[in-house]
Coordinates of C-alpha atoms and ligand atoms in Angstrom, one line a residue:
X19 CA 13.9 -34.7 58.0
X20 CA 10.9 -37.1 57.8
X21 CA 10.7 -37.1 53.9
X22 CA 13.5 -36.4 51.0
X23 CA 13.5 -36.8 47.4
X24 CA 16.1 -38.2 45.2
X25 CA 17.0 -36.9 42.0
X26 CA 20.2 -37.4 39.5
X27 CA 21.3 -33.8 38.2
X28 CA 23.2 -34.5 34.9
X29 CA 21.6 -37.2 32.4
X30 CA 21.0 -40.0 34.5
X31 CA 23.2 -43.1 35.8
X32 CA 24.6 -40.6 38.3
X33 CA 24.6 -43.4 41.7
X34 CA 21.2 -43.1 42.2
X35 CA 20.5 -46.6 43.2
X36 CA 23.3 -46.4 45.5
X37 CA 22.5 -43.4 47.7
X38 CA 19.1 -44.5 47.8
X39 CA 20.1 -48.1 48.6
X40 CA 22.7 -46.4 51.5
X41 CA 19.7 -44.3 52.6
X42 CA 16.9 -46.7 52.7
X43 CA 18.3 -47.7 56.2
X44 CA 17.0 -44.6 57.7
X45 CA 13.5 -44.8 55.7
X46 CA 10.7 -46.8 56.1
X47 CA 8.9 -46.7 52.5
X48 CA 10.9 -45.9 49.1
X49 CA 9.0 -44.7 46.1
X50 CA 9.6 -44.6 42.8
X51 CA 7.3 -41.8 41.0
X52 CA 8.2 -41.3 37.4
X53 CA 9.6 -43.4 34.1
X54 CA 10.0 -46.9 33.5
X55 CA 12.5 -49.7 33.2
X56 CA 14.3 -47.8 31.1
X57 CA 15.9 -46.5 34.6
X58 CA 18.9 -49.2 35.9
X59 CA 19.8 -48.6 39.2
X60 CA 22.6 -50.7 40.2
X61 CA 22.8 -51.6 44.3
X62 CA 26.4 -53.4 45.5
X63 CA 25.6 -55.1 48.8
X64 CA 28.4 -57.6 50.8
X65 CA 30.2 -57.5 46.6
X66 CA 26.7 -59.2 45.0
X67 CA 25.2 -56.8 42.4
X68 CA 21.4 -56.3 41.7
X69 CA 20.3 -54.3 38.9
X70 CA 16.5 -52.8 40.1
X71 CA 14.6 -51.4 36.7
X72 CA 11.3 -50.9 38.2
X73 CA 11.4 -51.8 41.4
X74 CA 12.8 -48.9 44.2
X75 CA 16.4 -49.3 45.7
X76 CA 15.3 -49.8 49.1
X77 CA 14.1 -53.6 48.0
X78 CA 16.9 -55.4 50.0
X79 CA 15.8 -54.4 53.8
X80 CA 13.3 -56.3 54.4
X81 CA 11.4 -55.0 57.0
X82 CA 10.8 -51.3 54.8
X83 CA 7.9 -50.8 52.0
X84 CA 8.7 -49.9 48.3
X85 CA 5.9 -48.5 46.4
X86 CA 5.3 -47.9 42.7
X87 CA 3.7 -44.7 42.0
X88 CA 1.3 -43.4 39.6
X89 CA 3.4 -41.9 37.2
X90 CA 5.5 -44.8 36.2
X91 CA 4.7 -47.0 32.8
X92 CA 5.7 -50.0 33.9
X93 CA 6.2 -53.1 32.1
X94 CA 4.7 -56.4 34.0
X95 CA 6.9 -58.6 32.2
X96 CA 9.8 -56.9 33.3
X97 CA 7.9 -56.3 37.0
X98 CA 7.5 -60.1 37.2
X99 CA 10.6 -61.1 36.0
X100 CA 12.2 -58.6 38.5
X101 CA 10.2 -60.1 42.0
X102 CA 11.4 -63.3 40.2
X103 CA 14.7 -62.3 40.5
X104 CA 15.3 -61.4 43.5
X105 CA 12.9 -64.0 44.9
X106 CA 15.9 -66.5 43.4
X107 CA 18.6 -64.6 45.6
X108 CA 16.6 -65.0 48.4
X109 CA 14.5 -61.9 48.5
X110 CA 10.9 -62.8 48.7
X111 CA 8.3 -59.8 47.8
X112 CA 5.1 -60.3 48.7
X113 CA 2.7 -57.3 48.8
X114 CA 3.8 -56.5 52.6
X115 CA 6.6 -55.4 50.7
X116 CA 5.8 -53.6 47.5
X117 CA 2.9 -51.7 46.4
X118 CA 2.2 -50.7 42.7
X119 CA -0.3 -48.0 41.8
X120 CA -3.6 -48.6 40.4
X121 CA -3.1 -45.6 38.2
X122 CA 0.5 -46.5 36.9
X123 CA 0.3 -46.7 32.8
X124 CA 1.1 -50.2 31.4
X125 CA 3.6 -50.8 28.9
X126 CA 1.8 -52.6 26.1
X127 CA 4.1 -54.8 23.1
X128 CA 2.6 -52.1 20.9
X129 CA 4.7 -49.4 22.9
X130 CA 8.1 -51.4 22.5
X131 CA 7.2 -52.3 18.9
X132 CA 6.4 -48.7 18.2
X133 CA 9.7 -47.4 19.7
X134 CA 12.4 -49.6 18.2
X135 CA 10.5 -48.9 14.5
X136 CA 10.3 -45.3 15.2
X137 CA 14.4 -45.3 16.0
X138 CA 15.5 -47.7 13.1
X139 CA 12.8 -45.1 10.8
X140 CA 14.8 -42.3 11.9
X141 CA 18.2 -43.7 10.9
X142 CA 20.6 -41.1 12.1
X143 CA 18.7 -38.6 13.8
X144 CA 17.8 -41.3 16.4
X145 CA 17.2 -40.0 20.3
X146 CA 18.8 -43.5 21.2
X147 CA 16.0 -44.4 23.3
X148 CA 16.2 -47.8 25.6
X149 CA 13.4 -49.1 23.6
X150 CA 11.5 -50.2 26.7
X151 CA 8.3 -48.3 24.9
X152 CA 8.3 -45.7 27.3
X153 CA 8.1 -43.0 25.0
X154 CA 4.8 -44.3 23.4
X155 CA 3.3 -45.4 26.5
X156 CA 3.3 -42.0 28.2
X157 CA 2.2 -41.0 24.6
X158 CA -0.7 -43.1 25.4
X159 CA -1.3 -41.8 28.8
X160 CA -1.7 -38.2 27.8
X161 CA -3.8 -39.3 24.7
X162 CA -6.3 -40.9 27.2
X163 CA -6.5 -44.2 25.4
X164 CA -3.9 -46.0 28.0
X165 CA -4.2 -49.1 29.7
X166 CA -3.6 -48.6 33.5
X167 CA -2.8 -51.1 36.4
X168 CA -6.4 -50.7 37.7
X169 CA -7.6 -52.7 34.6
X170 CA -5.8 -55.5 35.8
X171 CA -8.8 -55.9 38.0
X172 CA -11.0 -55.7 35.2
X173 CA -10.5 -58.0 32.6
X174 CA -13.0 -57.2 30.5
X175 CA -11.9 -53.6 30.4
X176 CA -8.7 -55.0 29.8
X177 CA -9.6 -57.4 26.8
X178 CA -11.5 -54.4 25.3
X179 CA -9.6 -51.7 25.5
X180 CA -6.8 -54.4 23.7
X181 CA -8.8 -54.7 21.4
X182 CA -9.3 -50.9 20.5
X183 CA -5.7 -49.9 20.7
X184 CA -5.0 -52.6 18.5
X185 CA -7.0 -51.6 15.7
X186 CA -5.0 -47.9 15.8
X187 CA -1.5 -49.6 16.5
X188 CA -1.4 -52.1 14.0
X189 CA -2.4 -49.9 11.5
X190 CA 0.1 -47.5 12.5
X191 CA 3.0 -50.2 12.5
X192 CA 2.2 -51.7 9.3
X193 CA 1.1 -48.8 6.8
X194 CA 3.6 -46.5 8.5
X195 CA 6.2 -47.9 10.2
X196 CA 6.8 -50.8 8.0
X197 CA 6.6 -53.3 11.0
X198 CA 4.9 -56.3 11.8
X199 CA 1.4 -56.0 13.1
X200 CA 0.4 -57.8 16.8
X201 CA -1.9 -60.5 17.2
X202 CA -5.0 -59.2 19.2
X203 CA -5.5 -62.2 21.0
X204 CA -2.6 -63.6 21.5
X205 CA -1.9 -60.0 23.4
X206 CA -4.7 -60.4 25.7
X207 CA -4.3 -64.4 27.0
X208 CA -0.6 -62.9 27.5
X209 CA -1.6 -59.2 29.4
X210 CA -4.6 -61.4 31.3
X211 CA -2.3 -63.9 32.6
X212 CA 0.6 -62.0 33.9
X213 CA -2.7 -59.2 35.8
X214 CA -3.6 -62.4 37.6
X215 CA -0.2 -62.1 39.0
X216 CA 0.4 -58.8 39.4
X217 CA -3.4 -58.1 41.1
X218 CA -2.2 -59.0 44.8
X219 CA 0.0 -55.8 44.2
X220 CA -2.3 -53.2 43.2
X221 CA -3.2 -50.4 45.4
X222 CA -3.8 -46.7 46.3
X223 CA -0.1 -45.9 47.0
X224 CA -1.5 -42.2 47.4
X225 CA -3.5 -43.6 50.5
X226 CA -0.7 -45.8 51.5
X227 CA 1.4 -42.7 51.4
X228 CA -1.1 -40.7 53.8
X229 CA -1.2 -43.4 56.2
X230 CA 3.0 -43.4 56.7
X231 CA 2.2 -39.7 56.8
X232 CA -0.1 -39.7 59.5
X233 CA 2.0 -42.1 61.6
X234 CA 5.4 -40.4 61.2
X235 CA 6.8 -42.5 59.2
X236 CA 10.0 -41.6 56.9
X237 CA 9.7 -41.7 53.1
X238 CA 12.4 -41.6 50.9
X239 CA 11.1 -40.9 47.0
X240 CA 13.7 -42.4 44.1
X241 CA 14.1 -40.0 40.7
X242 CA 14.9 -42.1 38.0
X243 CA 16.7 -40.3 34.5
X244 CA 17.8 -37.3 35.3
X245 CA 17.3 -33.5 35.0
X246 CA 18.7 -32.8 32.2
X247 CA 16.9 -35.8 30.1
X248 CA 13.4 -34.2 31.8
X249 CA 10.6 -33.7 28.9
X250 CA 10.2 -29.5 29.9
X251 CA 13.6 -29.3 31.3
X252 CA 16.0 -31.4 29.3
X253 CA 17.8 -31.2 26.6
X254 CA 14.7 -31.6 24.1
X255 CA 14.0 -33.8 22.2
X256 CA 17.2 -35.9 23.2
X257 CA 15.1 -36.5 26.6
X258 CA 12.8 -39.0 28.3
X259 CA 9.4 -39.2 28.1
X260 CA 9.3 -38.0 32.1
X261 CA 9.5 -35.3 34.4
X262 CA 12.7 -36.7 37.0
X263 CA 12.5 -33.0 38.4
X264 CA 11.4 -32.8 42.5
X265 CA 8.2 -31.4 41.4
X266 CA 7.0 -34.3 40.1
X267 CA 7.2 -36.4 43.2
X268 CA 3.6 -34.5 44.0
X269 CA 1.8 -35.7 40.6
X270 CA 3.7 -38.6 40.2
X271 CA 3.6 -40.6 43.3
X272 CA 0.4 -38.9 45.0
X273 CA 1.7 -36.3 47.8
X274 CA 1.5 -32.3 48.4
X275 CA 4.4 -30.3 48.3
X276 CA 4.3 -29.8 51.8
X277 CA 5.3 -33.4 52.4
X278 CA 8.8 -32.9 50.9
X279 CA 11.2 -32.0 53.3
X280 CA 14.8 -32.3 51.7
X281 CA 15.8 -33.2 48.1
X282 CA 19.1 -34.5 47.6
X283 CA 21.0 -34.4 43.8
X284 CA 23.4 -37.2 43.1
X285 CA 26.0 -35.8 41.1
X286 CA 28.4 -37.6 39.3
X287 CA 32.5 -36.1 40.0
X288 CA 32.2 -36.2 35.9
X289 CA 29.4 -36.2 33.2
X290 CA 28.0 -39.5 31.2
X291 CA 25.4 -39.5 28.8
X292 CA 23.8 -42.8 27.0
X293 CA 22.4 -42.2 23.6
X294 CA 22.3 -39.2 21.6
X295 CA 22.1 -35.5 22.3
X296 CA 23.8 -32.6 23.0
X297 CA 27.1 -32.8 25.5
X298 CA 29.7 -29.7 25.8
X299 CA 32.2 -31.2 27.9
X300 CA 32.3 -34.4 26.2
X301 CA 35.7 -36.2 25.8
X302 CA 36.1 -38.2 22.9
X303 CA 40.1 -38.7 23.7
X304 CA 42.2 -41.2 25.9
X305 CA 41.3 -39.1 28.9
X306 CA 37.5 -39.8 28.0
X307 CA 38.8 -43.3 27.5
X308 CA 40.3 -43.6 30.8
X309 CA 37.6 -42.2 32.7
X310 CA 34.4 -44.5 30.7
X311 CA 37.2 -47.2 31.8
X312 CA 37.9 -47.1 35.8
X313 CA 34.4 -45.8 35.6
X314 CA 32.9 -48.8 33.7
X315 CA 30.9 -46.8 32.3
X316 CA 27.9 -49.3 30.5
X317 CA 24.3 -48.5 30.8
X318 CA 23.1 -50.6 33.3
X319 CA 19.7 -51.2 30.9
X320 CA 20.9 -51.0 27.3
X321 CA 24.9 -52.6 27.9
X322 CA 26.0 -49.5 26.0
X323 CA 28.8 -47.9 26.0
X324 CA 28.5 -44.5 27.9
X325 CA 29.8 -41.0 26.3
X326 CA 32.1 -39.4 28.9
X327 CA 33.6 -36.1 29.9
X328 CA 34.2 -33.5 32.1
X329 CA 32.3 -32.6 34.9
X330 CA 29.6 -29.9 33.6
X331 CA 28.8 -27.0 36.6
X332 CA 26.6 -25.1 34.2
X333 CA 24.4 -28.3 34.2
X334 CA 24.2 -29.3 37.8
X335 CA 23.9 -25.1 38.9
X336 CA 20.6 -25.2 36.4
X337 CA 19.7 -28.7 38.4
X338 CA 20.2 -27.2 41.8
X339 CA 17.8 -24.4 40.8
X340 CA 15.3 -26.6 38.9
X341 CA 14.9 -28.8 42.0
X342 CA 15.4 -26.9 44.5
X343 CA 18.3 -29.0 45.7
X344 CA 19.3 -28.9 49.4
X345 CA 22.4 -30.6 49.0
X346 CA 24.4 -33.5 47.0
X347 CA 25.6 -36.5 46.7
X348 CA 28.8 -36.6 44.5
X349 CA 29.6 -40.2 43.5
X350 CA 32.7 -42.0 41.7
X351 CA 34.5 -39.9 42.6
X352 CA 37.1 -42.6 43.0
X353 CA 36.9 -43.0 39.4
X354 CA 39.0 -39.7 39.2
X355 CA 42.0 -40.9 40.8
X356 CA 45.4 -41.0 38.7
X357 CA 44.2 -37.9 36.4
X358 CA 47.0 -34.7 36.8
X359 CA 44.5 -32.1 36.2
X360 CA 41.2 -31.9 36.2
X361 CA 38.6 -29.9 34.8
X362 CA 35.4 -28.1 35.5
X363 CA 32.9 -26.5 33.1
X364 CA 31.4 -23.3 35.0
X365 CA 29.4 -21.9 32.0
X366 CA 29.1 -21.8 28.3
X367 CA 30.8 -19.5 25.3
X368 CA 28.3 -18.8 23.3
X369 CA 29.1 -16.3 19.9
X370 CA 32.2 -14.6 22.3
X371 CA 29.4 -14.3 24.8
X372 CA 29.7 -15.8 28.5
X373 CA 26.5 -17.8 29.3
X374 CA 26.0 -19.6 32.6
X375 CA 23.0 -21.3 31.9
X376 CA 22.2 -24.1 29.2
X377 CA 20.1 -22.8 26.0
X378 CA 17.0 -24.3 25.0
X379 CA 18.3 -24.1 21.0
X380 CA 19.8 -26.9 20.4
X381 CA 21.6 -25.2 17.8
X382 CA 23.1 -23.1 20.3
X383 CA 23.6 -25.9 22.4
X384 CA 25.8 -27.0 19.4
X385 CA 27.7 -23.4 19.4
X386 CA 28.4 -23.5 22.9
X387 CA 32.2 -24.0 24.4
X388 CA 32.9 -24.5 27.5
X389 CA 34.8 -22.6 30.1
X390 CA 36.4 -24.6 32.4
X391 CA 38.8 -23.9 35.4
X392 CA 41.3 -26.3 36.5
X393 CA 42.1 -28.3 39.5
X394 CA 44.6 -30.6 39.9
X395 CA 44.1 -33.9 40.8
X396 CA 45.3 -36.5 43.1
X397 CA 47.1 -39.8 42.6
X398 CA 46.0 -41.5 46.3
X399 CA 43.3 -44.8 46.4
X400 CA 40.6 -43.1 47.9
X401 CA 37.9 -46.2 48.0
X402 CA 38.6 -46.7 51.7
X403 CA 38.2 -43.3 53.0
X404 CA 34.9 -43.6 55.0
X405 CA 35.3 -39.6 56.8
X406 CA 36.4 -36.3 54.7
X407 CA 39.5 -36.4 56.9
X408 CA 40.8 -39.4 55.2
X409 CA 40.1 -37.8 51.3
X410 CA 43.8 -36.4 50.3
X411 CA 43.2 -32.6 50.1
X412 CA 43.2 -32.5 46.3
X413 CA 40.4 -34.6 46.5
X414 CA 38.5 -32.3 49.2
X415 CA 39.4 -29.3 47.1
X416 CA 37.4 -30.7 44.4
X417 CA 34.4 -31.7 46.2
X418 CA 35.0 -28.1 47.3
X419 CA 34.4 -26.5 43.9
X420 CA 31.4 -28.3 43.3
X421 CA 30.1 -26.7 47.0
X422 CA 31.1 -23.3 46.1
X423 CA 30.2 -23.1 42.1
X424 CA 26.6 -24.6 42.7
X425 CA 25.8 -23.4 46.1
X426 CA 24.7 -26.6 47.0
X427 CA 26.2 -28.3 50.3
X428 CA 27.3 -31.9 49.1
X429 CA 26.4 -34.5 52.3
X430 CA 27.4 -37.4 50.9
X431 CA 30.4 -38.4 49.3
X432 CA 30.3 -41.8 47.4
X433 CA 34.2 -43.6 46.8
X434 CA 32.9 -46.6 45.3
X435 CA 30.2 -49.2 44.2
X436 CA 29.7 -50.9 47.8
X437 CA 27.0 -49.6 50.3
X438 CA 29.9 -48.6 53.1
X439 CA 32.3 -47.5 50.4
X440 CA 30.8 -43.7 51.6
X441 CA 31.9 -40.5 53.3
X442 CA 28.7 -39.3 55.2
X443 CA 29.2 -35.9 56.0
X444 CA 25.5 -35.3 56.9
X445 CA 22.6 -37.8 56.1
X446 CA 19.7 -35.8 55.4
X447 CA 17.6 -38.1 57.2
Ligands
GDP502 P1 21.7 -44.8 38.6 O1 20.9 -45.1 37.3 O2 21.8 -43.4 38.9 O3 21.2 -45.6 39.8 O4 23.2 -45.3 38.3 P2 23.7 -46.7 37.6 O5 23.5 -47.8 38.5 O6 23.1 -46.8 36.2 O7 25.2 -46.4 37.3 C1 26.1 -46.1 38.4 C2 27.2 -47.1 38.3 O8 28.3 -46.7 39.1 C3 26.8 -48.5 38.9 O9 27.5 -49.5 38.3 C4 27.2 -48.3 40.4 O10 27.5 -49.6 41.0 C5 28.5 -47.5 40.3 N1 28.8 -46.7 41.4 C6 27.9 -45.9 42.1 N2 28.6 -45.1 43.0 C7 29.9 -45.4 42.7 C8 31.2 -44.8 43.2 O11 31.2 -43.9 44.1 N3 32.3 -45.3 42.7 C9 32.3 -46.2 41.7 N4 33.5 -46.6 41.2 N5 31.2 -46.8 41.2 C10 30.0 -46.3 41.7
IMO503 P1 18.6 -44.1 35.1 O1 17.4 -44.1 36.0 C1 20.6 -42.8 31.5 C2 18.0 -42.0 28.0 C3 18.1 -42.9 26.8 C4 17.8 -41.9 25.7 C5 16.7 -41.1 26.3 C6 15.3 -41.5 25.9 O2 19.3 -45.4 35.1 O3 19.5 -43.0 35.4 P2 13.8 -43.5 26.7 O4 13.9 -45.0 26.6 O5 13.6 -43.0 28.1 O6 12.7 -42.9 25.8 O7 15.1 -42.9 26.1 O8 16.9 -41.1 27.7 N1 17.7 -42.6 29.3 C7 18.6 -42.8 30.3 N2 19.9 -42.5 30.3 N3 20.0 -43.3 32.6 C8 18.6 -43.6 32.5 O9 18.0 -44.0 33.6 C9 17.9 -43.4 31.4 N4 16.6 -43.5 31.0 C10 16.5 -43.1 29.7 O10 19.4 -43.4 26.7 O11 19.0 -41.1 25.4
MG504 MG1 21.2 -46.1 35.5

């Protein structure tokens, strides 16, 4: 297939950075096309670990092109202090080498500042957001009063549209929020200095895509999040600001659908979720503990500790149809090892009733229990198994379910952290 999107299918941190690291060697341009650095999307490459926020997982090969769409916020500190980064361990990015869109939103101070009040203001009914300011910023965006990469080239654009938002903002952070207010200038030396830098980087990544399009070239397009934290899609309002579905690739990174050829889920053998919001199958016992353990389960963003549980069908069969998924990736599965039995969620009881699909009440959400069927589980180290013949049976049977519950084909089969620690079945490329 010349072009396949990447999406996670549970609540994000599902492997993404790794399948699109693994497939980036059959691409020639990676895209990211929605949310922010609050993504972290971890790459193990000969044992050395890079954490990529904004920047797309296909950053190590150096001869391949990794573009920043137009419906990211991205932060430029956090940009520069990435190509920094990597530029220490060797990696030099120049604009040969990464694009960023002219119409990506930028994340202003305001938008952090706004976002951590916001959380500490609503005490315990908290989302739990990274506190990157990407919440405020798409807020921003859709209110038509956002500051976007293209004003980088402008700086007196940028100084004055600075200037208006910070009239609004710090009025809104001290009179309501109770927070300091931000010094207008002091915001603009800072946000003029760091476009300097960031201006050999901005381009029509819409245009750049057409081009790869028009000379065959391969494009691999990175989700960040995942389904389930989607702003239609998710579990509302304990969700990004995003859309991580497939559709979005169109909007977000400036393609028709007809240019999507294969979207891939990553799926994790179990369920995570970072901050709050509703979670059926989650463990809060030593089997949870075991699993958040061999998994080390620690957002790669925030350092906190992830919720963990069983693996939830009824929320990867709503992701297959939301996506239109082709086929999976099921990663750490490794992690699994040891456990006697295993379960899997299939659907929902809701009020004595059986549900397959997740409710939009969250109250609901709250009433649902889930159904599980069990498998048992296998005791063998399966990190080394690089071909489904060398996955004990147990294993196999596993990934099995997952196939035959959802649908959904799995293609890849992910054993541990490293790049080569990975059963290929098929690669959609
Ligand atoms: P992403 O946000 O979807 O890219 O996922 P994260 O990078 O936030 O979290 C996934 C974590 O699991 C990272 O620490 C990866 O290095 C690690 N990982 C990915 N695949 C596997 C796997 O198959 N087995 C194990 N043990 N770890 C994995
Ligand atoms: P990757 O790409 C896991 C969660 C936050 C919070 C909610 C809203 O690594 O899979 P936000 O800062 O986006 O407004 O927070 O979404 N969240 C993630 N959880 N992985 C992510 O990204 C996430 N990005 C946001 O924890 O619950
Ligand atoms: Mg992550």
């Amino acid at each position: 297939m010349s072009n396949v999107v990447v999406v996670g299918t549970q609540w994000g941190d599902e492997g993404k950075g790794k399948v699109v690291d693994l497939l980036t060697a059959k691409a020639d341009l990676v895209v990211r096309f929605q949310g922010g650095n609050n993504a972290g999307h971890t790459l193990v490459v000969d044992g050395k670990q890079f954490i990529c926020h904004i920047i797309p997982s296909g950053i190590l090969y150096e001869d391949k092109k990794c573009l920043i769409g137009n419906g990211l916020v991205v932060d430029p500190e956090v940009l520069l202090e990435e190509i920094r980064d990597l530029g220490e361990l060797g990696t030099e990015i120049s604009p040969k080498r990464l694009s960023l869109s002219e119409k990506a939103h930028i994340i202003m101070p305001y938008h952090k500042a706004v976002d951590l009040a916001r959380e500490v203001a609503k005490g315990k009914t908290k989302i739990g957001t990274t506190g990157r300011g990407i919440g405020p910023c798409y807020e921003d965006k859709v209110a038509r009063t956002g500051v976007r990469a293209v004003d980088f080239t402008e700086p007196d654009t940028l100084k004055e549209k600075i200037t208006a938002n910070l009239e609004e903002k710090n009025f809104y952070l001290t009179k309501f929020l109770n927070a300091e207010p931000l010094d207008v200038q002091a915001v603009i030396d800072q946000y003029l200095g760091m476009a300097e830098e960031l201006k050999p980087f901005i381009t029509d990544v819409s245009l750049e895509l057409e081009q790869a399009v028009n000379s065959n070239r391969k494009i691999l397009f990175e989700g960040a999040q995942g389904t389930h934290l989607d702003i239609d899609h998710g579990t509302y309002p304990f969700v990004t600001s995003s859309n991580p579905v497939a559709g979005n690739v169109c909007a977000g990174a400036g393609i028709g659908p007809n240019q999507l050829h294969h979207v891939l889920g990553i799926v994790k053998a179990y369920t995570t979720r970072v901050g709050a919001g509703p979670f059926v199958t989650e463990l809060t016992d030593e089997t949870g503990d075991y699993i958040q353990e061999r998994g080390v389960e620690f957002g790669a963003t925030t350092g906190r500790r992830r919720r963990c549980g069983w693996l939830d069908l009824a929320v990867v069969r709503d992701s297959a149809r939301l996506n239109g998924l082709n086929s999976f990736a099921v990663t750490k599965l490794d992690v699994l090892t040891g456990l006697e039995t295993l379960k899997i969620c299939v659907g929902y009881e809701l009020d004595g009733e059986r549900i397959n699909s997740r409710p939009a009440s969250l109250k609901k959400m709250a009433r649902c229990k889930p159904v599980y069927e069990e498998l048992q589980g296998w005791q063998e180290d399966i990190t080394g198994a690089r071909e489904l013949g060398q996955l004990p049976s147990r294993a196999r049977e596993y990934v099995k379910a997952i196939e035959e519950i959802t649908g959904v084909p799995a293609f890849i089969i992910s054993v541990g952290p490293g790049r080569e620690q990975t059963v290929m079945v098929q690669n959609p490329f």
